[in-house]
mmCIF file of N, CA and C in Angstrom:
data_model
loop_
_atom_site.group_PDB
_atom_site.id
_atom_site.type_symbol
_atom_site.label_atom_id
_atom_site.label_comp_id
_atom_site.label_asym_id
_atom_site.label_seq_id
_atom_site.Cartn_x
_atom_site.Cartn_y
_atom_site.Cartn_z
ATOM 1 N N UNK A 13 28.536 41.342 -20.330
ATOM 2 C CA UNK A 13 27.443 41.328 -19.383
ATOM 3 C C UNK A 13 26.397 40.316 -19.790
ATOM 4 N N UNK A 14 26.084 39.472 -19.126
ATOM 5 C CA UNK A 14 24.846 38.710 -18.967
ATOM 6 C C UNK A 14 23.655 39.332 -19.211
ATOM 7 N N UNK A 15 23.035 38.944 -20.284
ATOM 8 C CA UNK A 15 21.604 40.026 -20.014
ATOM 9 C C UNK A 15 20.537 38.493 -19.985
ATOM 10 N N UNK A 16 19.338 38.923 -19.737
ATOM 11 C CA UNK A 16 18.285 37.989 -19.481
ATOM 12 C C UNK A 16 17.632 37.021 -20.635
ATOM 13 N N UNK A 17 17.934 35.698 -20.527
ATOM 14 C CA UNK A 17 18.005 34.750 -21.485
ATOM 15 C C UNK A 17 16.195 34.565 -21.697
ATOM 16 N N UNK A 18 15.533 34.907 -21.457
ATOM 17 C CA UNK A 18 14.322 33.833 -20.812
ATOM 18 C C UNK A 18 14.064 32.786 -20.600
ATOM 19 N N UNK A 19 12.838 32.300 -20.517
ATOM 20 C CA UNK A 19 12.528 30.575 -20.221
ATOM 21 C C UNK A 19 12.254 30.797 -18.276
ATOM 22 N N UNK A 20 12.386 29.524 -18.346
ATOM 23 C CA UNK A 20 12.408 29.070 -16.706
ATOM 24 C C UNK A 20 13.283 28.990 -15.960
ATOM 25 N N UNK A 21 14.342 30.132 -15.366
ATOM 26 C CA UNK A 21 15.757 29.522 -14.919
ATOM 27 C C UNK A 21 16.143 28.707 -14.979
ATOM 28 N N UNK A 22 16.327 28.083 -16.389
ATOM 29 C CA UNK A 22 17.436 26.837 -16.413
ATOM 30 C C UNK A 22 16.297 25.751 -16.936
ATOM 31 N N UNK A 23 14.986 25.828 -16.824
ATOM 32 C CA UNK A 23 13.960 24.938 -17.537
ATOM 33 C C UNK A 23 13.881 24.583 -19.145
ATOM 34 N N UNK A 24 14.442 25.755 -19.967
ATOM 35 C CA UNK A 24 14.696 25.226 -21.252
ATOM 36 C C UNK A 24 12.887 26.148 -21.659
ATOM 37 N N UNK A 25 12.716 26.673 -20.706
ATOM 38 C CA UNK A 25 11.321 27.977 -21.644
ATOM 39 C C UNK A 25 10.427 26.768 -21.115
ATOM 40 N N UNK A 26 8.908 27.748 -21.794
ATOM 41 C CA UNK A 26 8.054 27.144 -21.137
ATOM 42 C C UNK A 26 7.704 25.792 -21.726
ATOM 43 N N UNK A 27 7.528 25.539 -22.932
ATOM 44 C CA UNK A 27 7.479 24.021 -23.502
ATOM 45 C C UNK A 27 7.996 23.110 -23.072
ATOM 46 N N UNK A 28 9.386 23.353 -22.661
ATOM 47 C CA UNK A 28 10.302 22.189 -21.401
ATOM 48 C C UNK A 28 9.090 21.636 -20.157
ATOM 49 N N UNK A 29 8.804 23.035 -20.186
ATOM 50 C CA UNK A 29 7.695 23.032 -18.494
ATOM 51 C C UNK A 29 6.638 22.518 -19.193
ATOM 52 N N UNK A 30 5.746 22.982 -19.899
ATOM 53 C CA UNK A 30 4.902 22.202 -20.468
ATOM 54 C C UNK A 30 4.325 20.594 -20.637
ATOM 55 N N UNK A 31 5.753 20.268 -21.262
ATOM 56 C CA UNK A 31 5.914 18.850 -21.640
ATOM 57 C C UNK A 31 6.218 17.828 -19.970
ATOM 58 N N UNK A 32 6.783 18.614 -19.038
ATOM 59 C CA UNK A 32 6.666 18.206 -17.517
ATOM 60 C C UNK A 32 5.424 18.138 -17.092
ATOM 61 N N UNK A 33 4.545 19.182 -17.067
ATOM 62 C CA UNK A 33 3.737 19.250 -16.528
ATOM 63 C C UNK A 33 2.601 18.405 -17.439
ATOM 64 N N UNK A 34 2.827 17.492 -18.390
ATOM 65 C CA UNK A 34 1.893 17.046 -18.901
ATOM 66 C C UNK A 34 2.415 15.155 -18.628
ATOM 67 N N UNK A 35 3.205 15.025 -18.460
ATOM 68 C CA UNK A 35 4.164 13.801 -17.706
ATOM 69 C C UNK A 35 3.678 13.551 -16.633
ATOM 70 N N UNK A 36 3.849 14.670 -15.464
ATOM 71 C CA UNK A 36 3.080 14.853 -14.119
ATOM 72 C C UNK A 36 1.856 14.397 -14.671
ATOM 73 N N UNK A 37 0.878 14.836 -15.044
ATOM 74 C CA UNK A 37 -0.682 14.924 -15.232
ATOM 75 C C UNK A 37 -0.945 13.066 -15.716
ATOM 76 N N UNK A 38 -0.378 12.714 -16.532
ATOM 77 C CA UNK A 38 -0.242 11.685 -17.091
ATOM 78 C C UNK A 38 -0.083 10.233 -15.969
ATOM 79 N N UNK A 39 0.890 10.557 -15.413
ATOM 80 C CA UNK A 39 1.449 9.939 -14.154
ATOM 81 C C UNK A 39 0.507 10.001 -13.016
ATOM 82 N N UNK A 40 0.045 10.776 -12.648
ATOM 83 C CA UNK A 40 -1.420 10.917 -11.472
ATOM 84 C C UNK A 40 -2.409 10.571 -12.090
ATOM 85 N N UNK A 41 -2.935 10.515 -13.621
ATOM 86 C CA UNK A 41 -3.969 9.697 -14.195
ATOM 87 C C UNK A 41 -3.488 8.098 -14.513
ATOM 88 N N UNK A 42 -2.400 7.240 -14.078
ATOM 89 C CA UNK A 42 -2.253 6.189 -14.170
ATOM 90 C C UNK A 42 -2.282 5.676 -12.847
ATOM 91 N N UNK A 43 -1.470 6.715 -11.826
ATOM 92 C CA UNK A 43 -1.488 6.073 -10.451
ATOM 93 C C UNK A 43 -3.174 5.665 -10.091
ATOM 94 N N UNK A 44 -4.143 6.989 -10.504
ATOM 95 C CA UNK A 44 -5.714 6.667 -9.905
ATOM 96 C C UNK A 44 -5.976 5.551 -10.853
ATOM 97 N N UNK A 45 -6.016 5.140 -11.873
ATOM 98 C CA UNK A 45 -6.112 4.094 -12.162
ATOM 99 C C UNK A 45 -6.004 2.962 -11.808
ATOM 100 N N UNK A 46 -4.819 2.814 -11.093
ATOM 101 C CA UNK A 46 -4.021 1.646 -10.722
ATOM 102 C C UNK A 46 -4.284 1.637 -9.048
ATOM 103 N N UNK A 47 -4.703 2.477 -8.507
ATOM 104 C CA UNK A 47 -5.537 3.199 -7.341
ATOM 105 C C UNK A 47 -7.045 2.432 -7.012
ATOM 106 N N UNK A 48 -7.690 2.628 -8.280
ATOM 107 C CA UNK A 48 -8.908 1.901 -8.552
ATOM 108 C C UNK A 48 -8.991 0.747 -8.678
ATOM 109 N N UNK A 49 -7.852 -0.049 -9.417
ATOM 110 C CA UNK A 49 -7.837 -1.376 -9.527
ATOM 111 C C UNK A 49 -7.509 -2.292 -8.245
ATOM 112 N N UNK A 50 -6.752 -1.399 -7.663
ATOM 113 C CA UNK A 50 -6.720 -2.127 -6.151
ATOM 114 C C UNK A 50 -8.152 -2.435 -5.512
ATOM 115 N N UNK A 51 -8.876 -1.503 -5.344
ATOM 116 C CA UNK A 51 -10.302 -1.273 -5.223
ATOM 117 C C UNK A 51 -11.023 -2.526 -5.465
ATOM 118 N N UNK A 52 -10.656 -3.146 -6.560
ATOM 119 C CA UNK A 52 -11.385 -4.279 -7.426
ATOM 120 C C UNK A 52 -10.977 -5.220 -6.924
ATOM 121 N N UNK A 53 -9.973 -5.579 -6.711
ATOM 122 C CA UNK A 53 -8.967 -6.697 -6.715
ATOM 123 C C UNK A 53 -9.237 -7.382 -5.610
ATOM 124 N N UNK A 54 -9.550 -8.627 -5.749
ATOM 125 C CA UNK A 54 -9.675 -9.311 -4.190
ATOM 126 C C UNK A 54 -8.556 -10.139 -3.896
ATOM 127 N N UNK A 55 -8.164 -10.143 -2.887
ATOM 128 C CA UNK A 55 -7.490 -11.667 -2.216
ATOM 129 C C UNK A 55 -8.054 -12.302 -1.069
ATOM 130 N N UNK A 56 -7.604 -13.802 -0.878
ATOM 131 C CA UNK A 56 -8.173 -14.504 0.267
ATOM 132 C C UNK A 56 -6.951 -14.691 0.810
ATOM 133 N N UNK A 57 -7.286 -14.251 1.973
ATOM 134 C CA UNK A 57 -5.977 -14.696 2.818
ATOM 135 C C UNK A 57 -6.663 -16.087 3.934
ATOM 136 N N UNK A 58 -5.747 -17.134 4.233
ATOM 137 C CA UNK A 58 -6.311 -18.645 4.574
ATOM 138 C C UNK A 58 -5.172 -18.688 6.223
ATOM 139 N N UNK A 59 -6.205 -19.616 6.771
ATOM 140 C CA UNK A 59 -5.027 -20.029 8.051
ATOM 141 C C UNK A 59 -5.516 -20.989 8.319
ATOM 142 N N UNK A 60 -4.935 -22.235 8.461
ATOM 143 C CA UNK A 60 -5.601 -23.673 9.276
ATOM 144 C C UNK A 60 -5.329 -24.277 8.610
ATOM 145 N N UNK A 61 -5.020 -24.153 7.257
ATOM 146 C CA UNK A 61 -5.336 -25.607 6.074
ATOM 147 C C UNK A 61 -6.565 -24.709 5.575
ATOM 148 N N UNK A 62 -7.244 -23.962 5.527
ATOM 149 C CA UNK A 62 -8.288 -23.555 5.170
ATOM 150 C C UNK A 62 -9.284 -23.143 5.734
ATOM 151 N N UNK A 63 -9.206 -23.787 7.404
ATOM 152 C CA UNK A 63 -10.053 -23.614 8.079
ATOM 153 C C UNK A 63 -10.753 -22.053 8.348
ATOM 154 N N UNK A 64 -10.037 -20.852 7.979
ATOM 155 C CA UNK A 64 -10.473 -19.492 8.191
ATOM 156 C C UNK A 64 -10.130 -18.673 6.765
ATOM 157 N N UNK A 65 -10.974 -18.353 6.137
ATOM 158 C CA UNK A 65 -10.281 -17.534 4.874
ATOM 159 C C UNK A 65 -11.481 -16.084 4.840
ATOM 160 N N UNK A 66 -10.208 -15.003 4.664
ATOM 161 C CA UNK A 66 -10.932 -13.835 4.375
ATOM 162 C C UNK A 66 -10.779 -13.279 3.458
ATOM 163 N N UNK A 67 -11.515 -12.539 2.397
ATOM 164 C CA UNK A 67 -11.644 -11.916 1.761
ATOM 165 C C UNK A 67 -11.939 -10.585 1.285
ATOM 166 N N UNK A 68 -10.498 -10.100 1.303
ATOM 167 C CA UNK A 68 -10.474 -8.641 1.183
ATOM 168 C C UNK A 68 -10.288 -7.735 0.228
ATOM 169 N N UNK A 69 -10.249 -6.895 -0.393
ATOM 170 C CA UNK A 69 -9.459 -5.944 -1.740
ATOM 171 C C UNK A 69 -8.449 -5.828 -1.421
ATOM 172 N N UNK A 70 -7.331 -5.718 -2.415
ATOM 173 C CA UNK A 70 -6.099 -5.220 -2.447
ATOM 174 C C UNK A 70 -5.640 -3.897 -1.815
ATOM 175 N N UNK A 71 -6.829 -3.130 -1.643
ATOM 176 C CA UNK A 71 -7.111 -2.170 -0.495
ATOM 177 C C UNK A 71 -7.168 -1.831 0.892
ATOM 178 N N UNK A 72 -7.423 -3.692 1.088
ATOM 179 C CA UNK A 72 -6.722 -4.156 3.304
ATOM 180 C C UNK A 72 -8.831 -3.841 3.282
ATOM 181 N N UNK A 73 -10.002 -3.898 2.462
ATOM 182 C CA UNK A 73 -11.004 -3.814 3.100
ATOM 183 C C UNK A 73 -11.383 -5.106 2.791
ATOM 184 N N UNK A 74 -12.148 -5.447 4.360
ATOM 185 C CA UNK A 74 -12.124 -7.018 4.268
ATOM 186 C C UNK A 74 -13.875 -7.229 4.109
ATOM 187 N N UNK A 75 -14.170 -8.189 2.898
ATOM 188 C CA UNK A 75 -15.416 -8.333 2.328
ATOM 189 C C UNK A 75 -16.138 -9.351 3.156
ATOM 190 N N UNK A 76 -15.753 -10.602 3.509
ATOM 191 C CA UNK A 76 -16.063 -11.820 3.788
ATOM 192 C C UNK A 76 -15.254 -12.661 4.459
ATOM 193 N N UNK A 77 -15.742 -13.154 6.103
ATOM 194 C CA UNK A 77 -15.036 -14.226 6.618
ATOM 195 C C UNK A 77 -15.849 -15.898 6.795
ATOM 196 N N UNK A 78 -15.012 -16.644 6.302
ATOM 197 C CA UNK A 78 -15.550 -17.607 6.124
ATOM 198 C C UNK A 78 -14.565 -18.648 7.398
ATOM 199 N N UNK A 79 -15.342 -19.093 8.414
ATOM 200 C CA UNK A 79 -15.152 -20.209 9.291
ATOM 201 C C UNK A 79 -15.645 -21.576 9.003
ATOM 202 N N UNK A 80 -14.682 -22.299 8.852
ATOM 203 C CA UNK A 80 -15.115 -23.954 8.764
ATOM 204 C C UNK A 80 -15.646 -24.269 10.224
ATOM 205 N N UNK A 81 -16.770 -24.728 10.463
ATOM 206 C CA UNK A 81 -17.133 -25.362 11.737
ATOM 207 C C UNK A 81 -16.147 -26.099 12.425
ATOM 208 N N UNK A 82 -15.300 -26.935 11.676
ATOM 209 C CA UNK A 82 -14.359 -27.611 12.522
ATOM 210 C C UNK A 82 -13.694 -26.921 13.289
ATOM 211 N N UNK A 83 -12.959 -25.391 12.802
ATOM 212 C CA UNK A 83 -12.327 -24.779 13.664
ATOM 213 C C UNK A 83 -13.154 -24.013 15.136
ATOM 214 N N UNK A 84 -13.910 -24.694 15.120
ATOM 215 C CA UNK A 84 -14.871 -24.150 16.392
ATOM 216 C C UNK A 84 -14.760 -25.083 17.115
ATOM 217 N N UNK A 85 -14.032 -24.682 18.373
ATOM 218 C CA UNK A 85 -13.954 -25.454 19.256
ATOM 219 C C UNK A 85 -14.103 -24.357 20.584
ATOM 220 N N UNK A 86 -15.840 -24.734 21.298
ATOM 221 C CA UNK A 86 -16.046 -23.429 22.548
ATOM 222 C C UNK A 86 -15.018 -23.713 23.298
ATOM 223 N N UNK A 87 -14.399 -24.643 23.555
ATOM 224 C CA UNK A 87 -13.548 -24.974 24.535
ATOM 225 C C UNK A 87 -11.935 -24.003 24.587
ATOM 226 N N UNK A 88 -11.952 -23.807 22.898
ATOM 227 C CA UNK A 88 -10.472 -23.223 23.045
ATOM 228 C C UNK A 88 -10.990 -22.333 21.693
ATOM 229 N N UNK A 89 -11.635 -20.994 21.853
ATOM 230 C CA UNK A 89 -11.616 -20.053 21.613
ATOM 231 C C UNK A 89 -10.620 -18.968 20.978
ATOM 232 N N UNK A 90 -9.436 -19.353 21.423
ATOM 233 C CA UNK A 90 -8.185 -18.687 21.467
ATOM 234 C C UNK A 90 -7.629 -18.965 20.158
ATOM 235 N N UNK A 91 -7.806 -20.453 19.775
ATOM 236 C CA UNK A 91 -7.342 -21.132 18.583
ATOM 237 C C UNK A 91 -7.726 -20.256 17.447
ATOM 238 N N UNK A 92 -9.260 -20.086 17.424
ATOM 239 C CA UNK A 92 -10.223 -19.781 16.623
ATOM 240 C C UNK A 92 -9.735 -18.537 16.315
ATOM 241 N N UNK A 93 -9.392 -17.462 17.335
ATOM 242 C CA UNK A 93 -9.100 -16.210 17.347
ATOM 243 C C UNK A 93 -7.571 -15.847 16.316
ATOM 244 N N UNK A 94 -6.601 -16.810 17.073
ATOM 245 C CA UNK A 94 -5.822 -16.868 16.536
ATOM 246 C C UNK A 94 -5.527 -17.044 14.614
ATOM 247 N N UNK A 95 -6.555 -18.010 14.661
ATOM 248 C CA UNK A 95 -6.721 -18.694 13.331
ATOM 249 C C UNK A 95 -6.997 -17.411 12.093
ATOM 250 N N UNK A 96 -8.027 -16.690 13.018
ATOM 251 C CA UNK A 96 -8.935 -15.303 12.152
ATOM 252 C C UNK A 96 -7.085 -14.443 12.145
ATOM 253 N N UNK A 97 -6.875 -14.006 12.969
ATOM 254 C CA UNK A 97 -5.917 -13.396 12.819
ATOM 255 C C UNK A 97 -4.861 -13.477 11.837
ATOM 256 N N UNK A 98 -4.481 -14.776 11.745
ATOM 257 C CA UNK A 98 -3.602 -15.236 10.750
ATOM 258 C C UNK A 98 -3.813 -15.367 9.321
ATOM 259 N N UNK A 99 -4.828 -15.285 9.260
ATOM 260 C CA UNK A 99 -6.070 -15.544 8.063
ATOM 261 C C UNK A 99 -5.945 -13.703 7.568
ATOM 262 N N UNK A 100 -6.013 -13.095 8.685
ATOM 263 C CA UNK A 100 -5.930 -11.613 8.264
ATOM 264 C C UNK A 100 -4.653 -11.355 7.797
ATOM 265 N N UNK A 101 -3.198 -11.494 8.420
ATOM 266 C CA UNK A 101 -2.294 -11.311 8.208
ATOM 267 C C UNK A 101 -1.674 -11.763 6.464
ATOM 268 N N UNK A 102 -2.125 -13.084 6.097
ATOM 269 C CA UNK A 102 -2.018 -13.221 5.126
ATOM 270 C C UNK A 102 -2.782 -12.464 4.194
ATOM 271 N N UNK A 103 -3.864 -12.212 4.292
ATOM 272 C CA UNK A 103 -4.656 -11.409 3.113
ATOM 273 C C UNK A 103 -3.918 -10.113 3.061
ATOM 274 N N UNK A 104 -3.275 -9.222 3.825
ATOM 275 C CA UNK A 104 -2.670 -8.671 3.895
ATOM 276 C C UNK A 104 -1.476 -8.265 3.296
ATOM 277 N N UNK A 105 -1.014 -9.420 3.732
ATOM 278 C CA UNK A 105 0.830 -9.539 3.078
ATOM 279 C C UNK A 105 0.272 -10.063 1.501
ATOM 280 N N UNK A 106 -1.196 -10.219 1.039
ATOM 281 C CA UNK A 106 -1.209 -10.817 -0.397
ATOM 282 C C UNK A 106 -1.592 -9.099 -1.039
ATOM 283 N N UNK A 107 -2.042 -8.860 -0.138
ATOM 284 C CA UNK A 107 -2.644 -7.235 -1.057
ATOM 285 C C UNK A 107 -1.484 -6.273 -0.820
ATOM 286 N N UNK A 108 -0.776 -6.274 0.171
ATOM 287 C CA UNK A 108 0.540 -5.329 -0.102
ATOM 288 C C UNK A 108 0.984 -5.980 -1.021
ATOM 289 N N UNK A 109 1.258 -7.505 -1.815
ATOM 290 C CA UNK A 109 2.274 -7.596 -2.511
ATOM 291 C C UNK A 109 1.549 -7.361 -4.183
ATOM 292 N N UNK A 110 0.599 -7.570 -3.957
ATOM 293 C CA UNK A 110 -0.038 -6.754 -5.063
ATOM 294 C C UNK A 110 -0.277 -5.062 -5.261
ATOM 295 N N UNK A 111 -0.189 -4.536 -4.399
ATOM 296 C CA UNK A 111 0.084 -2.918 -4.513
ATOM 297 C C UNK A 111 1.176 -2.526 -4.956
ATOM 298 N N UNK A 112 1.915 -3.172 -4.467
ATOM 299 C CA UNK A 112 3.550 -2.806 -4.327
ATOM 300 C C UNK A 112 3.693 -3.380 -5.719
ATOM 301 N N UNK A 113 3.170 -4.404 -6.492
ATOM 302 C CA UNK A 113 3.346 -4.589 -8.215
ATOM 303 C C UNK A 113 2.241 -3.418 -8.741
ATOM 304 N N UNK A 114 1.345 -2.569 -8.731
ATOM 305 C CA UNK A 114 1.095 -1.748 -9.159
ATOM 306 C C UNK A 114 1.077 -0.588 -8.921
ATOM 307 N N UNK A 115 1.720 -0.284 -8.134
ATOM 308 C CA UNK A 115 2.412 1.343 -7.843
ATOM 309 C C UNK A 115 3.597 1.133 -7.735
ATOM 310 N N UNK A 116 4.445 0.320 -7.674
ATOM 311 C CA UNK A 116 5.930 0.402 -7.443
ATOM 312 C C UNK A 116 6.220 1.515 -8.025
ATOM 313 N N UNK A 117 6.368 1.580 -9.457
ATOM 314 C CA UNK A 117 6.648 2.292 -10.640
ATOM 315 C C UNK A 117 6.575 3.328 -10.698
ATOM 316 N N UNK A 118 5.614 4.229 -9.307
ATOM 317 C CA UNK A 118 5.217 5.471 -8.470
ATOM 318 C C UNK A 118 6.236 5.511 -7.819
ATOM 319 N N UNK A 119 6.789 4.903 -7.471
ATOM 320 C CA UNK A 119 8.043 5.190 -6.313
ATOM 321 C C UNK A 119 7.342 4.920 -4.812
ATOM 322 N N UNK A 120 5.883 4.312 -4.962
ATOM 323 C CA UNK A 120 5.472 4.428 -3.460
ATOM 324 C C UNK A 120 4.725 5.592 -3.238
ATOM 325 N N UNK A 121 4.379 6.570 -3.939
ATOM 326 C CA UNK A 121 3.385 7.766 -4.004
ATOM 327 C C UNK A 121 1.942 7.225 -3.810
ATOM 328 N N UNK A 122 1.472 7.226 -2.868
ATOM 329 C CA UNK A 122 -0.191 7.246 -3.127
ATOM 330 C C UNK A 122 -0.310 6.060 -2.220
ATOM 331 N N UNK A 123 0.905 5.197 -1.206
ATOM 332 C CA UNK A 123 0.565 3.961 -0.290
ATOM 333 C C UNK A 123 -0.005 4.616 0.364
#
């Protein structure tokens, strides 16, 4: 007859669990870390040759847009619009690719 082993069904007792649950703890104090540093982190994302660059955190919050006068043209508005847009898109695709190098290692927990 089987009688009752203890521990954690199959966990190896509580120190097994222990030593998990201190891995876990460990692991959510590196992700906020690395959480925070995004926070910090700026990129400029550019469109025109330069003509539009924004500046955002690695976070997608955008600090500063900077327009070259040249790209002002009242006549074609659309350009201009366009220009900002693209200018966004890149800052973008620069701060996902910097997230994605400091949380990868999360598996993607905390995007």
């Amino acid at each position: 007859m089987g009688g009752y082993r203890g521990g954690f069904g199959g966990f190896g007792g509580g120190n097994q669990m222990q030593n998990l649950m201190k891995q876990a703890q460990k692991m959510q104090e590196e992700m906020q870390k690395a959480q925070a540093e995004l926070e910090e982190t700026e990129v400029v994302g550019t469109s025109g040759g330069g003509l539009v660059k924004i500046t955002m955190t690695a976070k997608k919050v955008i600090r500063a847009i900077e327009i070259n006068p040249d790209a002002v043209d009242t006549e074609d508005m659309t350009m201009l619009e366009d220009l900002i847009v693209a200018a966004a898109n890149d800052g973008y695709a620069k701060a996902d690719a910097i997230a994605n190098e400091k949380l990868g290692a999360f598996g993607g927990m905390g995007l």
